[in-house]
CSV table of C-alpha atoms and ligand atoms in Angstrom, one decimal:
chain,number,residue,atom,x,y,z
A,1,UNK,CA,-11.0,21.0,-13.9
A,2,UNK,CA,-13.8,19.2,-11.2
A,3,UNK,CA,-14.1,19.4,-7.2
A,4,UNK,CA,-16.0,16.8,-5.0
A,5,UNK,CA,-18.0,17.7,-2.8
A,6,UNK,CA,-20.9,15.7,-0.6
A,7,UNK,CA,-23.9,15.7,-1.6
A,8,UNK,CA,-27.3,16.9,0.3
A,9,UNK,CA,-28.3,15.2,3.0
A,10,UNK,CA,-31.3,13.4,2.2
A,11,UNK,CA,-30.2,9.9,0.6
A,12,UNK,CA,-27.1,8.7,0.7
A,13,UNK,CA,-24.4,10.5,0.6
A,14,UNK,CA,-22.1,10.9,-3.2
A,15,UNK,CA,-20.1,12.8,-4.3
A,16,UNK,CA,-21.2,15.8,-7.1
A,17,UNK,CA,-18.8,16.8,-10.1
A,18,UNK,CA,-19.0,20.0,-11.9
A,19,UNK,CA,-20.7,23.2,-11.0
A,20,UNK,CA,-23.2,22.1,-9.2
A,21,UNK,CA,-20.2,21.0,-6.9
A,22,UNK,CA,-18.9,24.4,-7.2
A,23,UNK,CA,-21.8,25.8,-5.9
A,24,UNK,CA,-23.6,22.7,-3.3
A,25,UNK,CA,-27.3,24.3,-3.1
A,26,UNK,CA,-27.7,24.6,0.5
A,27,UNK,CA,-28.3,22.0,2.9
A,28,UNK,CA,-31.7,21.5,3.7
A,29,UNK,CA,-32.8,21.6,7.0
A,30,UNK,CA,-34.2,18.2,8.5
A,31,UNK,CA,-36.9,20.2,11.0
A,32,UNK,CA,-38.0,22.2,8.1
A,33,UNK,CA,-37.8,19.8,5.8
A,34,UNK,CA,-40.4,17.9,8.1
A,35,UNK,CA,-42.6,20.5,9.1
A,36,UNK,CA,-43.0,21.2,4.9
A,37,UNK,CA,-41.3,24.6,5.2
A,38,UNK,CA,-38.1,25.8,2.7
A,39,UNK,CA,-34.9,26.3,5.6
A,40,UNK,CA,-33.3,29.5,5.6
A,41,UNK,CA,-29.9,27.8,3.9
A,42,UNK,CA,-27.3,27.1,6.5
A,43,UNK,CA,-23.2,27.7,6.1
A,44,UNK,CA,-22.7,24.1,5.2
A,45,UNK,CA,-20.1,23.2,8.6
A,46,UNK,CA,-16.6,23.0,6.8
A,47,UNK,CA,-16.8,19.7,5.3
A,48,UNK,CA,-13.9,16.7,6.9
A,49,UNK,CA,-12.4,15.6,3.8
A,50,UNK,CA,-11.7,18.8,1.7
A,51,UNK,CA,-9.9,21.9,1.5
A,52,UNK,CA,-13.3,23.8,0.9
A,53,UNK,CA,-11.5,27.6,3.1
A,54,UNK,CA,-9.6,28.9,-0.1
A,55,UNK,CA,-7.8,30.6,3.1
A,56,UNK,CA,-6.9,27.8,3.8
A,57,UNK,CA,-5.3,26.4,1.0
A,58,UNK,CA,-3.2,29.9,0.3
A,59,UNK,CA,-1.5,28.8,3.9
A,60,UNK,CA,-1.4,25.4,3.0
A,61,UNK,CA,0.7,25.8,-0.2
A,62,UNK,CA,2.5,28.7,1.2
A,63,UNK,CA,3.7,26.5,3.8
A,64,UNK,CA,4.8,23.7,2.0
A,65,UNK,CA,7.0,26.0,-1.1
A,66,UNK,CA,8.6,27.7,1.9
A,67,UNK,CA,10.3,24.4,2.9
A,68,UNK,CA,10.2,22.9,-0.5
A,69,UNK,CA,12.8,25.4,-0.9
A,70,UNK,CA,14.9,25.3,1.5
A,71,UNK,CA,15.3,21.2,2.1
A,72,UNK,CA,14.6,19.5,-1.3
A,73,UNK,CA,16.8,17.6,-3.0
A,74,UNK,CA,19.4,18.3,-5.2
A,75,UNK,CA,18.2,15.4,-8.2
A,76,UNK,CA,20.2,15.9,-11.4
A,77,UNK,CA,16.0,15.7,-12.5
A,78,UNK,CA,15.7,18.6,-11.6
A,79,UNK,CA,19.1,20.8,-12.4
A,80,UNK,CA,17.7,19.9,-15.5
A,81,UNK,CA,14.2,20.7,-16.0
A,82,UNK,CA,15.3,24.3,-14.3
A,83,UNK,CA,18.1,24.8,-16.6
A,84,UNK,CA,16.9,23.8,-19.9
A,85,UNK,CA,15.4,26.3,-21.6
A,86,UNK,CA,14.0,24.3,-24.4
A,87,UNK,CA,10.6,23.3,-24.0
A,88,UNK,CA,10.5,20.0,-25.9
A,89,UNK,CA,14.1,19.0,-24.2
A,90,UNK,CA,13.3,20.1,-20.6
A,91,UNK,CA,9.9,17.9,-20.8
A,92,UNK,CA,12.8,14.8,-22.3
A,93,UNK,CA,14.6,15.1,-19.1
A,94,UNK,CA,11.4,15.2,-16.6
A,95,UNK,CA,10.0,12.0,-18.7
A,96,UNK,CA,13.1,10.1,-18.4
A,97,UNK,CA,12.9,10.9,-15.0
A,98,UNK,CA,9.4,9.8,-14.1
A,99,UNK,CA,9.0,6.7,-16.1
A,100,UNK,CA,12.7,5.9,-14.0
A,101,UNK,CA,11.5,6.4,-10.7
A,102,UNK,CA,8.3,4.6,-11.1
A,103,UNK,CA,9.0,1.8,-8.8
A,104,UNK,CA,12.3,2.8,-7.9
A,105,UNK,CA,13.9,4.4,-5.1
A,106,UNK,CA,15.4,8.1,-5.4
A,107,UNK,CA,18.9,6.5,-4.3
A,108,UNK,CA,19.1,4.1,-7.0
A,109,UNK,CA,17.6,6.0,-9.5
A,110,UNK,CA,20.3,9.1,-10.1
A,111,UNK,CA,23.1,6.6,-11.7
A,112,UNK,CA,20.7,5.1,-14.0
A,113,UNK,CA,19.4,9.0,-15.0
A,114,UNK,CA,23.0,10.3,-15.2
A,115,UNK,CA,24.2,7.4,-17.8
A,116,UNK,CA,21.2,8.0,-20.1
A,117,UNK,CA,20.5,11.5,-20.4
A,118,UNK,CA,24.5,11.7,-21.3
A,119,UNK,CA,23.8,8.6,-23.7
A,120,UNK,CA,20.9,9.9,-25.5
A,121,UNK,CA,20.4,13.9,-24.9
A,122,UNK,CA,17.8,14.4,-26.8
A,123,UNK,CA,14.1,12.4,-28.1
A,124,UNK,CA,16.0,12.1,-30.7
A,125,UNK,CA,18.9,10.2,-29.6
A,126,UNK,CA,16.6,7.7,-27.6
A,127,UNK,CA,14.7,7.0,-30.7
A,128,UNK,CA,17.6,6.3,-32.9
A,129,UNK,CA,19.3,3.5,-29.9
A,130,UNK,CA,18.4,0.0,-30.2
A,131,UNK,CA,16.4,-2.6,-28.3
A,132,UNK,CA,19.0,-4.4,-27.2
A,133,UNK,CA,21.0,-1.2,-26.0
A,134,UNK,CA,17.9,0.3,-24.1
A,135,UNK,CA,18.0,-3.4,-22.1
A,136,UNK,CA,21.3,-3.2,-21.5
A,137,UNK,CA,21.3,0.2,-20.2
A,138,UNK,CA,18.3,-0.7,-18.3
A,139,UNK,CA,19.6,-3.3,-16.4
A,140,UNK,CA,19.4,-3.8,-13.2
A,141,UNK,CA,16.4,-1.2,-13.0
A,142,UNK,CA,13.2,-4.2,-12.8
A,143,UNK,CA,10.0,-3.9,-15.1
A,144,UNK,CA,12.3,-4.0,-18.2
A,145,UNK,CA,8.7,-2.8,-20.5
A,146,UNK,CA,9.0,1.3,-19.1
A,147,UNK,CA,12.3,1.5,-21.4
A,148,UNK,CA,11.2,0.0,-23.6
A,149,UNK,CA,7.9,1.7,-24.2
A,150,UNK,CA,9.6,5.4,-23.1
A,151,UNK,CA,12.2,3.8,-26.5
A,152,UNK,CA,8.9,4.0,-28.6
A,153,UNK,CA,7.0,6.6,-27.1
A,154,UNK,CA,10.5,8.6,-28.7
A,155,UNK,CA,9.8,7.3,-32.1
A,156,UNK,CA,6.4,8.2,-31.9
A,157,UNK,CA,6.9,11.6,-31.5
A,158,UNK,CA,9.8,11.9,-33.7
A,159,UNK,CA,8.6,10.2,-36.6
A,160,UNK,CA,4.6,11.4,-36.4
A,161,UNK,CA,4.6,14.9,-33.9
A,162,UNK,CA,7.5,16.2,-35.6
A,163,UNK,CA,9.9,15.8,-32.9
A,164,UNK,CA,7.6,18.4,-30.7
A,165,UNK,CA,6.0,16.7,-27.2
A,166,UNK,CA,2.4,18.0,-26.8
A,167,UNK,CA,2.5,21.0,-24.9
A,168,UNK,CA,-0.4,19.9,-22.1
A,169,UNK,CA,-1.5,16.9,-19.7
A,170,UNK,CA,-4.3,15.8,-21.6
A,171,UNK,CA,-2.5,15.4,-25.1
A,172,UNK,CA,0.7,13.6,-23.2
A,173,UNK,CA,-1.9,11.4,-21.7
A,174,UNK,CA,-3.2,10.6,-25.3
A,175,UNK,CA,-0.5,11.2,-27.2
A,176,UNK,CA,1.9,9.1,-26.0
A,177,UNK,CA,2.0,5.3,-25.2
A,178,UNK,CA,3.2,4.5,-21.8
A,179,UNK,CA,2.4,8.1,-20.4
A,180,UNK,CA,-0.7,7.9,-17.9
A,181,UNK,CA,-2.5,10.4,-16.3
A,182,UNK,CA,0.6,10.8,-13.0
A,183,UNK,CA,3.5,11.4,-15.4
A,184,UNK,CA,1.6,13.5,-17.8
A,185,UNK,CA,0.3,15.4,-15.6
A,186,UNK,CA,3.9,15.7,-14.0
A,187,UNK,CA,5.5,16.2,-17.0
A,188,UNK,CA,3.0,19.6,-17.9
A,189,UNK,CA,3.6,21.0,-14.2
A,190,UNK,CA,7.3,20.3,-14.4
A,191,UNK,CA,7.8,21.3,-17.5
A,192,UNK,CA,5.3,23.7,-19.0
A,193,UNK,CA,4.3,25.3,-16.3
A,194,UNK,CA,0.3,23.8,-16.1
A,195,UNK,CA,-1.6,24.1,-13.2
A,196,UNK,CA,-2.6,20.4,-12.8
A,197,UNK,CA,-2.4,18.2,-9.8
A,198,UNK,CA,-0.5,15.2,-9.8
A,199,UNK,CA,-1.2,12.0,-7.4
A,200,UNK,CA,1.1,8.7,-7.0
A,201,UNK,CA,2.0,7.1,-4.0
A,202,UNK,CA,3.5,9.6,-2.4
A,203,UNK,CA,0.5,12.1,-2.7
A,204,UNK,CA,-1.6,9.4,-1.4
A,205,UNK,CA,-0.4,9.1,1.9
A,206,UNK,CA,0.1,13.0,2.3
A,207,UNK,CA,-3.9,13.4,1.3
A,208,UNK,CA,-4.9,10.8,3.0
A,209,UNK,CA,-3.3,11.6,6.5
A,210,UNK,CA,-4.1,15.7,5.9
A,211,UNK,CA,-8.0,15.1,5.3
A,212,UNK,CA,-8.7,12.0,6.9
A,213,UNK,CA,-9.4,9.8,4.2
A,214,UNK,CA,-9.1,6.0,5.3
A,215,UNK,CA,-12.0,3.9,2.6
A,216,UNK,CA,-9.3,2.0,0.3
A,217,UNK,CA,-7.3,4.5,-1.5
A,218,UNK,CA,-7.0,2.4,-3.9
A,219,UNK,CA,-10.3,2.7,-5.0
A,220,UNK,CA,-11.9,4.5,-7.5
A,221,UNK,CA,-14.0,6.7,-6.2
A,222,UNK,CA,-11.4,8.1,-3.6
A,223,UNK,CA,-8.4,7.8,-6.4
A,224,UNK,CA,-11.2,10.6,-7.6
A,225,UNK,CA,-11.5,12.2,-4.8
A,226,UNK,CA,-8.0,12.4,-4.5
A,227,UNK,CA,-7.5,13.5,-8.5
A,228,UNK,CA,-9.9,17.1,-7.6
A,229,UNK,CA,-8.5,17.5,-4.1
A,230,UNK,CA,-4.9,17.6,-6.0
A,231,UNK,CA,-5.9,19.7,-9.1
A,232,UNK,CA,-7.8,22.1,-6.5
A,233,UNK,CA,-4.9,22.5,-4.4
A,234,UNK,CA,-2.0,23.0,-6.8
A,235,UNK,CA,-0.4,26.6,-6.5
A,236,UNK,CA,-1.2,28.2,-10.0
A,237,UNK,CA,1.8,30.2,-10.4
A,238,UNK,CA,4.5,27.2,-9.6
A,239,UNK,CA,2.2,23.7,-10.2
A,240,UNK,CA,5.8,22.1,-10.4
A,241,UNK,CA,7.4,22.7,-7.7
A,242,UNK,CA,4.1,22.4,-5.7
A,243,UNK,CA,3.6,18.7,-7.1
A,244,UNK,CA,7.4,18.3,-6.1
A,245,UNK,CA,7.0,19.4,-2.7
A,246,UNK,CA,4.4,17.3,-2.6
A,247,UNK,CA,5.7,13.9,-3.5
A,248,UNK,CA,8.5,15.3,-1.1
A,249,UNK,CA,6.9,15.8,1.8
A,250,UNK,CA,5.8,12.1,1.2
A,251,UNK,CA,8.8,10.5,0.4
A,252,UNK,CA,11.1,12.0,3.2
A,253,UNK,CA,8.6,13.9,6.2
A,254,UNK,CA,4.8,11.6,5.4
A,255,UNK,CA,6.2,8.5,5.1
A,256,UNK,CA,4.4,5.8,5.9
A,257,UNK,CA,6.0,4.1,8.8
A,258,UNK,CA,7.5,6.7,11.0
A,259,UNK,CA,6.1,9.7,9.6
A,260,UNK,CA,7.8,13.3,10.9
A,261,UNK,CA,5.1,15.1,11.8
A,262,UNK,CA,6.7,17.3,14.5
A,263,UNK,CA,9.4,18.9,11.2
A,264,UNK,CA,6.0,18.3,8.7
A,265,UNK,CA,5.5,21.5,7.5
A,266,UNK,CA,1.4,21.0,6.9
A,267,UNK,CA,1.5,20.2,10.6
A,268,UNK,CA,-1.0,22.3,11.1
A,269,UNK,CA,-3.3,21.0,8.7
A,270,UNK,CA,-3.0,17.6,8.9
A,271,UNK,CA,-6.6,16.2,10.7
A,272,UNK,CA,-4.9,13.3,11.5
A,273,UNK,CA,-2.6,15.0,13.1
A,274,UNK,CA,-4.8,17.0,15.0
A,275,UNK,CA,-6.6,13.0,15.7
A,276,UNK,CA,-3.7,11.6,17.1
A,277,UNK,CA,-2.8,14.6,19.1
A,278,UNK,CA,-7.2,16.0,20.2
A,279,UNK,CA,-9.1,12.1,19.8
A,280,UNK,CA,-10.9,13.9,17.6
A,281,UNK,CA,-11.1,15.8,13.8
A,282,UNK,CA,-11.7,19.7,14.4
A,283,UNK,CA,-14.1,20.7,13.8
A,284,UNK,CA,-16.2,17.6,14.3
A,285,UNK,CA,-17.9,16.8,11.3
A,286,UNK,CA,-21.9,17.0,11.0
A,287,UNK,CA,-23.3,13.2,11.1
A,288,UNK,CA,-24.8,14.2,8.1
A,289,UNK,CA,-21.6,15.1,6.4
A,290,UNK,CA,-19.3,12.0,7.0
A,291,UNK,CA,-22.6,9.7,7.3
A,292,UNK,CA,-21.5,7.5,10.7
A,293,UNK,CA,-20.5,4.6,8.2
A,294,UNK,CA,-22.6,5.3,4.9
A,295,UNK,CA,-19.2,8.0,4.3
A,296,UNK,CA,-17.6,6.8,1.5
A,297,UNK,CA,-13.9,8.0,2.0
A,298,UNK,CA,-14.0,8.0,6.5
A,299,UNK,CA,-12.5,4.6,7.1
A,300,UNK,CA,-14.9,1.0,7.3
A,301,UNK,CA,-17.1,0.7,10.4
A,302,UNK,CA,-15.6,-2.2,11.0
A,303,UNK,CA,-11.9,-0.9,11.2
A,304,UNK,CA,-12.6,2.4,12.6
A,305,UNK,CA,-9.7,4.6,14.2
A,306,UNK,CA,-7.1,2.3,15.8
A,307,UNK,CA,-5.0,5.3,18.6
A,308,UNK,CA,-1.9,2.8,18.9
A,309,UNK,CA,-1.4,3.5,15.2
A,310,UNK,CA,-1.9,7.1,15.5
A,311,UNK,CA,-1.4,8.6,11.7
A,312,UNK,CA,-1.0,6.0,10.2
A,313,UNK,CA,-4.7,4.8,9.9
A,314,UNK,CA,-3.9,6.9,6.7
A,315,UNK,CA,-4.1,5.3,3.8
A,316,UNK,CA,-5.3,2.4,4.3
A,317,UNK,CA,-5.8,-0.6,1.1
A,318,UNK,CA,-7.1,-3.5,0.6
A,319,UNK,CA,-5.6,-6.5,0.6
A,320,UNK,CA,-2.8,-6.9,-1.4
A,321,UNK,CA,-3.4,-10.3,-4.1
A,322,UNK,CA,-0.2,-12.5,-2.9
A,323,UNK,CA,2.1,-13.1,-5.2
A,324,UNK,CA,2.1,-16.1,-7.1
A,325,UNK,CA,5.4,-19.5,-6.5
A,326,UNK,CA,6.9,-20.1,-9.7
A,327,UNK,CA,9.2,-22.2,-10.3
A,328,UNK,CA,12.3,-22.1,-13.0
A,329,UNK,CA,14.7,-25.0,-13.4
A,330,UNK,CA,17.7,-23.2,-15.0
A,331,UNK,CA,21.2,-24.3,-16.4
A,332,UNK,CA,25.0,-21.9,-16.5
A,333,UNK,CA,26.3,-23.9,-19.4
A,334,UNK,CA,30.0,-23.3,-19.1
A,335,UNK,CA,33.3,-24.0,-21.6
A,336,UNK,CA,37.1,-22.6,-22.0
A,337,UNK,CA,36.9,-19.3,-24.0
A,338,UNK,CA,39.6,-19.5,-27.1
A,339,UNK,CA,41.8,-18.0,-23.8
A,340,UNK,CA,41.3,-20.4,-21.3
A,341,UNK,CA,38.8,-17.7,-19.7
A,342,UNK,CA,35.3,-19.3,-18.9
A,343,UNK,CA,32.3,-18.6,-21.3
A,344,UNK,CA,28.5,-18.9,-20.8
A,345,UNK,CA,25.5,-19.5,-22.6
A,346,UNK,CA,22.9,-17.0,-22.7
A,347,UNK,CA,19.6,-16.9,-24.7
A,348,UNK,CA,17.0,-14.3,-25.5
A,349,UNK,CA,13.8,-14.1,-24.4
A,350,UNK,CA,10.8,-13.8,-26.7
A,351,UNK,CA,10.4,-9.9,-27.8
A,352,UNK,CA,7.0,-10.2,-25.1
A,353,UNK,CA,5.9,-10.3,-21.8
A,354,UNK,CA,7.6,-10.7,-18.8
A,355,UNK,CA,11.6,-9.6,-19.0
A,356,UNK,CA,11.0,-8.9,-23.0
A,357,UNK,CA,14.0,-10.1,-24.7
A,358,UNK,CA,16.2,-9.6,-22.2
A,359,UNK,CA,18.9,-12.5,-22.0
A,360,UNK,CA,19.2,-15.8,-19.5
A,361,UNK,CA,20.6,-19.0,-18.8
A,362,UNK,CA,18.6,-21.7,-20.7
A,363,UNK,CA,15.6,-21.7,-18.1
A,364,UNK,CA,12.7,-24.3,-18.4
A,365,UNK,CA,9.2,-23.0,-16.3
A,366,UNK,CA,8.7,-26.5,-14.1
A,367,UNK,CA,5.9,-27.9,-12.2
A,368,UNK,CA,5.5,-27.4,-8.5
A,369,UNK,CA,6.9,-30.2,-6.5
A,370,UNK,CA,8.2,-31.5,-9.6
A,371,UNK,CA,10.7,-34.3,-7.4
A,372,UNK,CA,14.5,-33.3,-7.9
A,373,UNK,CA,15.3,-36.7,-10.8
A,374,UNK,CA,12.0,-35.4,-12.7
A,375,UNK,CA,13.6,-31.8,-13.2
A,376,UNK,CA,17.3,-33.3,-14.1
A,377,UNK,CA,15.6,-35.1,-16.7
A,378,UNK,CA,13.2,-32.5,-18.3
A,379,UNK,CA,16.0,-29.8,-18.3
A,380,UNK,CA,18.6,-32.4,-19.8
A,381,UNK,CA,15.8,-32.9,-22.9
A,382,UNK,CA,15.6,-29.1,-23.7
A,383,UNK,CA,19.7,-28.5,-22.9
A,384,UNK,CA,19.7,-31.5,-25.7
A,385,UNK,CA,17.7,-28.5,-28.4
A,386,UNK,CA,20.4,-26.8,-27.0
A,387,UNK,CA,23.7,-27.9,-27.2
A,388,UNK,CA,22.8,-29.9,-30.4
A,389,UNK,CA,23.8,-33.3,-28.5
A,390,UNK,CA,22.7,-35.5,-26.3
A,391,UNK,CA,22.4,-34.7,-22.6
A,392,UNK,CA,22.3,-36.5,-19.5
A,393,UNK,CA,20.6,-35.7,-17.0
A,394,UNK,CA,23.2,-37.3,-13.8
A,395,UNK,CA,25.7,-34.4,-15.4
A,396,UNK,CA,24.2,-32.0,-14.4
A,397,UNK,CA,25.1,-30.3,-11.4
A,398,UNK,CA,22.8,-29.2,-8.9
A,399,UNK,CA,23.8,-26.2,-7.5
A,400,UNK,CA,20.8,-24.4,-4.6
A,401,UNK,CA,18.0,-22.4,-5.3
A,402,UNK,CA,18.0,-18.4,-6.0
A,403,UNK,CA,14.7,-16.7,-5.0
A,404,UNK,CA,13.5,-13.4,-6.7
A,405,UNK,CA,11.0,-11.7,-6.2
A,406,UNK,CA,9.0,-9.4,-8.9
A,407,UNK,CA,6.2,-7.6,-8.2
A,408,UNK,CA,3.4,-10.7,-9.0
A,409,UNK,CA,5.3,-13.7,-9.1
A,410,UNK,CA,7.5,-15.5,-6.2
A,411,UNK,CA,10.3,-17.0,-8.8
A,412,UNK,CA,12.4,-19.8,-6.9
A,413,UNK,CA,15.3,-20.5,-9.9
A,414,UNK,CA,16.7,-24.8,-9.4
A,415,UNK,CA,20.4,-23.6,-10.4
A,416,UNK,CA,22.3,-26.1,-12.5
A,417,UNK,CA,25.5,-25.9,-14.3
A,418,UNK,CA,27.1,-28.1,-17.1
A,419,UNK,CA,30.7,-27.7,-18.6
A,420,UNK,CA,31.4,-28.6,-21.3
A,421,UNK,CA,34.6,-29.5,-23.8
A,422,UNK,CA,34.5,-28.7,-27.2
A,423,UNK,CA,32.1,-27.1,-29.1
A,424,UNK,CA,28.8,-26.7,-29.4
A,425,UNK,CA,26.9,-25.6,-32.8
A,426,UNK,CA,24.2,-23.5,-31.9
A,427,UNK,CA,20.6,-24.3,-33.5
A,428,UNK,CA,19.6,-21.1,-35.6
A,429,UNK,CA,16.7,-22.3,-35.5
A,430,UNK,CA,15.9,-21.3,-31.6
A,431,UNK,CA,15.8,-18.1,-30.0
A,432,UNK,CA,19.0,-15.8,-30.4
A,433,UNK,CA,21.6,-17.4,-28.4
A,434,UNK,CA,25.9,-16.8,-27.7
A,435,UNK,CA,28.7,-17.5,-25.9
A,436,UNK,CA,29.9,-14.5,-23.1
A,437,UNK,CA,32.6,-14.0,-20.9
A,438,UNK,CA,31.6,-13.2,-17.4
A,439,UNK,CA,32.6,-9.3,-18.4
A,440,UNK,CA,30.0,-9.7,-21.1
A,441,UNK,CA,27.7,-11.0,-19.1
A,442,UNK,CA,27.2,-8.4,-16.8
A,443,UNK,CA,27.0,-5.5,-19.1
A,444,UNK,CA,24.4,-7.6,-21.8
A,445,UNK,CA,20.6,-7.4,-20.9
A,446,UNK,CA,20.2,-9.1,-18.6
A,447,UNK,CA,17.9,-8.8,-15.3
A,448,UNK,CA,18.9,-8.6,-11.8
A,449,UNK,CA,17.8,-12.2,-10.9
A,450,UNK,CA,20.0,-14.0,-13.4
A,451,UNK,CA,23.0,-11.7,-12.2
A,452,UNK,CA,22.2,-13.9,-8.9
A,453,UNK,CA,21.8,-17.1,-10.9
A,454,UNK,CA,25.6,-16.0,-11.4
B,501,LIG,FE1,2.3,13.4,7.4
B,501,LIG,FE2,2.4,14.2,9.7
B,501,LIG,FE3,2.3,15.7,8.2
B,501,LIG,FE4,0.2,14.9,8.9
B,501,LIG,S1,1.1,15.6,9.8
B,501,LIG,S2,1.0,15.8,6.6
B,501,LIG,S3,0.1,12.9,8.7
B,501,LIG,S4,3.5,14.1,8.3
């Protein structure tokens, strides 16, 4: 475990790691330095961005865990982790929940999680599933590569690790594809009781507020500091509960826009709240600790504390890159099935890239600002390949536009429809394709965007 402390005051502020950080050298007194005599070592003042007082750390752990015991949400993965005696099954149950919860709200995940665990209660069961089945269950949850990677990793555990999950955060991260530092820490602390911290979006927000960290929270220097802090803070006897409590606090109390500071179990340890109430953090930091403008963890001098924002001054992030705009023409080809019910043609996307392996209506990326008539022409050309017969551009009926936001793409689908008479022979040389009823469409591995299109 590494801890971070401030360097002595000479030169630019920098972070120390390792033993030097645990026992920082005494800070030389400036007057004594100027006089050329060694100074008596004054105790370093409490650094505003650290938990340097062991008694405070203990108190914070106690406050947080007492609140968690009383207020924690009853969630299916928590029940499984508490009841399951087999370490591999327990780790698997936590792992699935952690992957599903990435970028997704708890309320959305619960139903998916229950269905998943019912269908594949063990690693071995998941390892035998097909990617198509995984995609079908994952449909609508978004970020589809998560399900695919989870299944690949389960296969690896079964085939290469004899079905035994790695037992430490370090090995989980090293050996399992798709398991990063956060997921490894969560599995190891919750399933095995390893005293290791976790840093996710909720933890970043809580820690940045507790310790007035206002530098870009996505920068490596700040993230290093937060990981070190999370590892130092985590309760040694209940690491899994402590980590979940910190994340729960961020999800339910220390929320992004209107945190409920009055109800917060750790408010007495919170520097941001003190600053809001009293105008300044207490104790007032030594200028040489926080370098006044040079501190890599304070808000930038150009964007200082804004009193109208209160505690939501923290955390701060560099401006997000705008998602790029894309347009795609998509055509709902419809025919009457054998019982007269409408059927739709869906085709499978490539096995890599965005929405890999999912099914969609035949679609074609469009150049921005392509006039509508030309859109029809290019789409009609494209559909000729699917239907095996000429398609007149004029027969395509423009239905409207559907906008769907992916994490990094602002996608507009320009939706056309084309009713077909008679049978259509699908070319087996093209991507896999099939006709589905509306019911079958919804049960297929199709994205939320395509459901909107239908
Ligand atoms: Fe967050 Fe407010 Fe609690 Fe501080 S007091 S940790 S800002 S909810």
